[in-house]
PDB file of C-alpha atoms in Angstrom:
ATOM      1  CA  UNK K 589      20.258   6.121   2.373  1.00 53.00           C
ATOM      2  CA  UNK K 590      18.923   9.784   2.113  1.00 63.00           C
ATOM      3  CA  UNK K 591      21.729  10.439  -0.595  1.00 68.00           C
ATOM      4  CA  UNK K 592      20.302   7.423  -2.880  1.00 70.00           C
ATOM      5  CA  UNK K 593      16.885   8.960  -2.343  1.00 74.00           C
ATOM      6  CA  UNK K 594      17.826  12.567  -3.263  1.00 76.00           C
ATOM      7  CA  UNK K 595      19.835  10.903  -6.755  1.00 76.00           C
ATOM      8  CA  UNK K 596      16.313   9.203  -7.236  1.00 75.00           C
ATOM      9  CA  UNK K 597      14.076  12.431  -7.204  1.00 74.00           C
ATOM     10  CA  UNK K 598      16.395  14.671  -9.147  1.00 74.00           C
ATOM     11  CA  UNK K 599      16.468  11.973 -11.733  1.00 72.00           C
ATOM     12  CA  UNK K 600      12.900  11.867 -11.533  1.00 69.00           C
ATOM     13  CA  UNK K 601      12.600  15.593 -11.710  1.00 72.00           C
ATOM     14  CA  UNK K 602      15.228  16.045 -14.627  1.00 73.00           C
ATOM     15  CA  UNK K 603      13.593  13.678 -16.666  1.00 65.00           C
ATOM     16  CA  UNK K 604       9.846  15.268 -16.287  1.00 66.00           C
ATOM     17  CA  UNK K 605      11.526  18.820 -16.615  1.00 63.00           C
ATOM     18  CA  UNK K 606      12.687  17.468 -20.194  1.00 65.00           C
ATOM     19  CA  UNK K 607       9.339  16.078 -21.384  1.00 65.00           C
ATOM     20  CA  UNK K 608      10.586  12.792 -21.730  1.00 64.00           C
ATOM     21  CA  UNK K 609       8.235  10.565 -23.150  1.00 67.00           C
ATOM     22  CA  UNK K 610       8.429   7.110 -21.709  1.00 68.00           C
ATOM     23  CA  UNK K 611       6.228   5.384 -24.652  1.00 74.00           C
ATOM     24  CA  UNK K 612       3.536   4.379 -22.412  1.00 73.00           C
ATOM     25  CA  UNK K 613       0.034   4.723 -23.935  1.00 75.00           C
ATOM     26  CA  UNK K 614      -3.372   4.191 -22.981  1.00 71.00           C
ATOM     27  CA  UNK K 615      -5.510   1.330 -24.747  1.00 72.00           C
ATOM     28  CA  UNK K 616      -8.976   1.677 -24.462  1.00 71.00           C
ATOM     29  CA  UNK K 617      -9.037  -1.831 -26.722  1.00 77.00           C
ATOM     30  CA  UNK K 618      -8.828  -4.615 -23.911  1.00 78.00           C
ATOM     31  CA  UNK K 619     -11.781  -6.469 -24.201  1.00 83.00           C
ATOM     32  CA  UNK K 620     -12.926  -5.630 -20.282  1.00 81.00           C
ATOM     33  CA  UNK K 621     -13.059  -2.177 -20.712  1.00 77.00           C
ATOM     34  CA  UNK K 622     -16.616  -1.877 -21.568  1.00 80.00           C
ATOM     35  CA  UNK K 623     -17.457  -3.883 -18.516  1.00 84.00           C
ATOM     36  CA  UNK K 624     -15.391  -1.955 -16.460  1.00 81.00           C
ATOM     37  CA  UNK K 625     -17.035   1.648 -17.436  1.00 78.00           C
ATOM     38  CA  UNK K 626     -20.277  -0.258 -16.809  1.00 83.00           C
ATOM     39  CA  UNK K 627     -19.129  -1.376 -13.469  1.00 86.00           C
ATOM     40  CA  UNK K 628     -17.420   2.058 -12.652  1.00 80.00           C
ATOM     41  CA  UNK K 629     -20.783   4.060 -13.904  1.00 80.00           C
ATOM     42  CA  UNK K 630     -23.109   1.487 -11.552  1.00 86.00           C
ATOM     43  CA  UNK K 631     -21.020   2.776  -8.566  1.00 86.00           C
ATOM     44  CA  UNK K 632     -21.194   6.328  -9.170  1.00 82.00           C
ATOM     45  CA  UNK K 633     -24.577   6.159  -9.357  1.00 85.00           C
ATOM     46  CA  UNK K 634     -25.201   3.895  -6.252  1.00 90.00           C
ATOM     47  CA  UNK K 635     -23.091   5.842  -4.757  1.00 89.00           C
ATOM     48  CA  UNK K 636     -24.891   8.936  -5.298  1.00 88.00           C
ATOM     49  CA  UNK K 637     -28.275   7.645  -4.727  1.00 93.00           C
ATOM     50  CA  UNK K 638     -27.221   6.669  -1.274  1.00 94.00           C
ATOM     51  CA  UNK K 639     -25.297  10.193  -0.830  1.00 94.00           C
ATOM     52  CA  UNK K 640     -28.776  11.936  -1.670  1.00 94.00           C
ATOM     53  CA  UNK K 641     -30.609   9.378   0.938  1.00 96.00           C
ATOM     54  CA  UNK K 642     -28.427  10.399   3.271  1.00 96.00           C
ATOM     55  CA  UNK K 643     -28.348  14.434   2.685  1.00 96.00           C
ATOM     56  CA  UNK K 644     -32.437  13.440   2.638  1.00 96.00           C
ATOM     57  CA  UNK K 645     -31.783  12.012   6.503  1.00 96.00           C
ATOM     58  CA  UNK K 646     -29.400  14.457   7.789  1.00 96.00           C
ATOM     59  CA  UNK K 647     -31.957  17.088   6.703  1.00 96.00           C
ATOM     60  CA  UNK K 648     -34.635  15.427   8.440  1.00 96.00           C
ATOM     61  CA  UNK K 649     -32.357  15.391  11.838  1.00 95.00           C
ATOM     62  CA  UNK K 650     -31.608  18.792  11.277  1.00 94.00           C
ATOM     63  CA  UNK K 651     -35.051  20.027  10.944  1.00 94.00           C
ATOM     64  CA  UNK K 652     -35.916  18.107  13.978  1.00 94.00           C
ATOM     65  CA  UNK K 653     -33.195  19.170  16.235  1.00 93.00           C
ATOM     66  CA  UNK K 654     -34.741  22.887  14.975  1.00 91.00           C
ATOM     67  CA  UNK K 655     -38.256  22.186  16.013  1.00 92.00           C
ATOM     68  CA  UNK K 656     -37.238  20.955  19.335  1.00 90.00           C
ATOM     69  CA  UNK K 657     -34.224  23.230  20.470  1.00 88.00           C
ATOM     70  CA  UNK K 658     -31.557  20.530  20.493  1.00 87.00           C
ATOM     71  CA  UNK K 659     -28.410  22.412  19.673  1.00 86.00           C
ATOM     72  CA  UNK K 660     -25.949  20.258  19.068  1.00 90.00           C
ATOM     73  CA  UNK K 661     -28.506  17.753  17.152  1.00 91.00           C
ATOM     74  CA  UNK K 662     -28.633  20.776  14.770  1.00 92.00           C
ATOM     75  CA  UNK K 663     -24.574  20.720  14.682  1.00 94.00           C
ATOM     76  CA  UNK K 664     -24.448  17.249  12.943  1.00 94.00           C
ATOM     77  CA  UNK K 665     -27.194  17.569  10.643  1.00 94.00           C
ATOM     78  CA  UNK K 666     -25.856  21.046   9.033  1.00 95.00           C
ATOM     79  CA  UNK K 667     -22.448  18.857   8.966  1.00 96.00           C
ATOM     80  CA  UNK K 668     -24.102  16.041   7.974  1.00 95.00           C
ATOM     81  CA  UNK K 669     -25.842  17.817   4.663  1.00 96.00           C
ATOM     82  CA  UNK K 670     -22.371  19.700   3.790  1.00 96.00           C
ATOM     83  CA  UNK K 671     -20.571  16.373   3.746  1.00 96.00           C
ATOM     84  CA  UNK K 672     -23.067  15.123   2.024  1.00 95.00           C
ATOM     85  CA  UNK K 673     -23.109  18.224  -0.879  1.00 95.00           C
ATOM     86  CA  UNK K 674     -19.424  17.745  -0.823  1.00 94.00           C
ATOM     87  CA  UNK K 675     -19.291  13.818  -1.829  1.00 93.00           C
ATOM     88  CA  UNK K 676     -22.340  14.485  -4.287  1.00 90.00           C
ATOM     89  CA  UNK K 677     -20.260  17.172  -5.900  1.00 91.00           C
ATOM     90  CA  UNK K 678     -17.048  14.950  -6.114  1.00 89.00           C
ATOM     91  CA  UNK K 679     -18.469  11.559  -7.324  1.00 86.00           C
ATOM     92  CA  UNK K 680     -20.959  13.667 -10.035  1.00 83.00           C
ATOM     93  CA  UNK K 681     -17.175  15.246 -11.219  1.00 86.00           C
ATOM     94  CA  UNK K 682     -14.676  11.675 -10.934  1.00 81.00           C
ATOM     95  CA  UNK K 683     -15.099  11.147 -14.367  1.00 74.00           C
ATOM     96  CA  UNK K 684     -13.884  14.957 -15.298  1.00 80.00           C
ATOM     97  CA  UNK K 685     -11.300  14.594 -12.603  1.00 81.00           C
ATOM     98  CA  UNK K 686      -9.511  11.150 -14.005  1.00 77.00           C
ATOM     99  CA  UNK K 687      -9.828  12.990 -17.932  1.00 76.00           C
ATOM    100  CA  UNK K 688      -8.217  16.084 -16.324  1.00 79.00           C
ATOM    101  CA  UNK K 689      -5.404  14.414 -14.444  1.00 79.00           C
ATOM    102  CA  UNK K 690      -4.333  11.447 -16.616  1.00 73.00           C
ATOM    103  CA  UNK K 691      -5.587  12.258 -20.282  1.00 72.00           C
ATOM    104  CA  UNK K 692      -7.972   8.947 -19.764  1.00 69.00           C
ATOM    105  CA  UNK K 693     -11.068  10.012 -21.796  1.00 68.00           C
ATOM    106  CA  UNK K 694     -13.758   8.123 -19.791  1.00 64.00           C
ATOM    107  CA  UNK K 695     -16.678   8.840 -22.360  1.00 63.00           C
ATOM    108  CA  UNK K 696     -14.766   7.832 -26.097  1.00 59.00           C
TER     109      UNK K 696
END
């Protein structure tokens, strides 16, 4: 079993260390595709409202748990903004990330 595997990656590996092109191309032409960018654009931005709502709340907890000296109160509200800053910065950069990794221009 492990031998059929290892003859499947090297393939694999041989034929992306030739630059073989397979003939598959992206069609931005299918009638759904406006709807879809719609769609995908709606959930970014829901998404990021509600990532700013919560950053907004964790905040609050953590500026509470300041005032009154509760430690580890303080704990998930610093982690609770980071997280938040972290899943603001990736949703606000999905679009760059899927042009960078596939070649899929998301704004043409």
């Amino acid at each position: 079993m492990h031998s059929h595997t290892t003859e499947l990656v090297a393939a694999a590996t041989t034929l992306i260390a030739k630059g073989t092109d397979t003939g598959v191309k992206i069609r931005m032409d299918a009638p759904w595709m406006g709807f879809m960018r719609t769609i995908a654009g709606q959930i970014i931005g829901t998404g990021a409202i509600l990532t700013v709502v919560f950053i907004v709340i964790a905040a609050i907890v953590w500026g509470g748990a300041k005032a009154f000296g509760a430690g580890h109160a303080q704990n998930i509200g610093v982690m609770g903004v980071i997280i938040g800053i972290i899943v603001c910065v990736l949703l606000g950069s999905a679009a760059s990330m899927v042009m960078y990794f596939t070649g899929f221009n998301l704004f043409a």
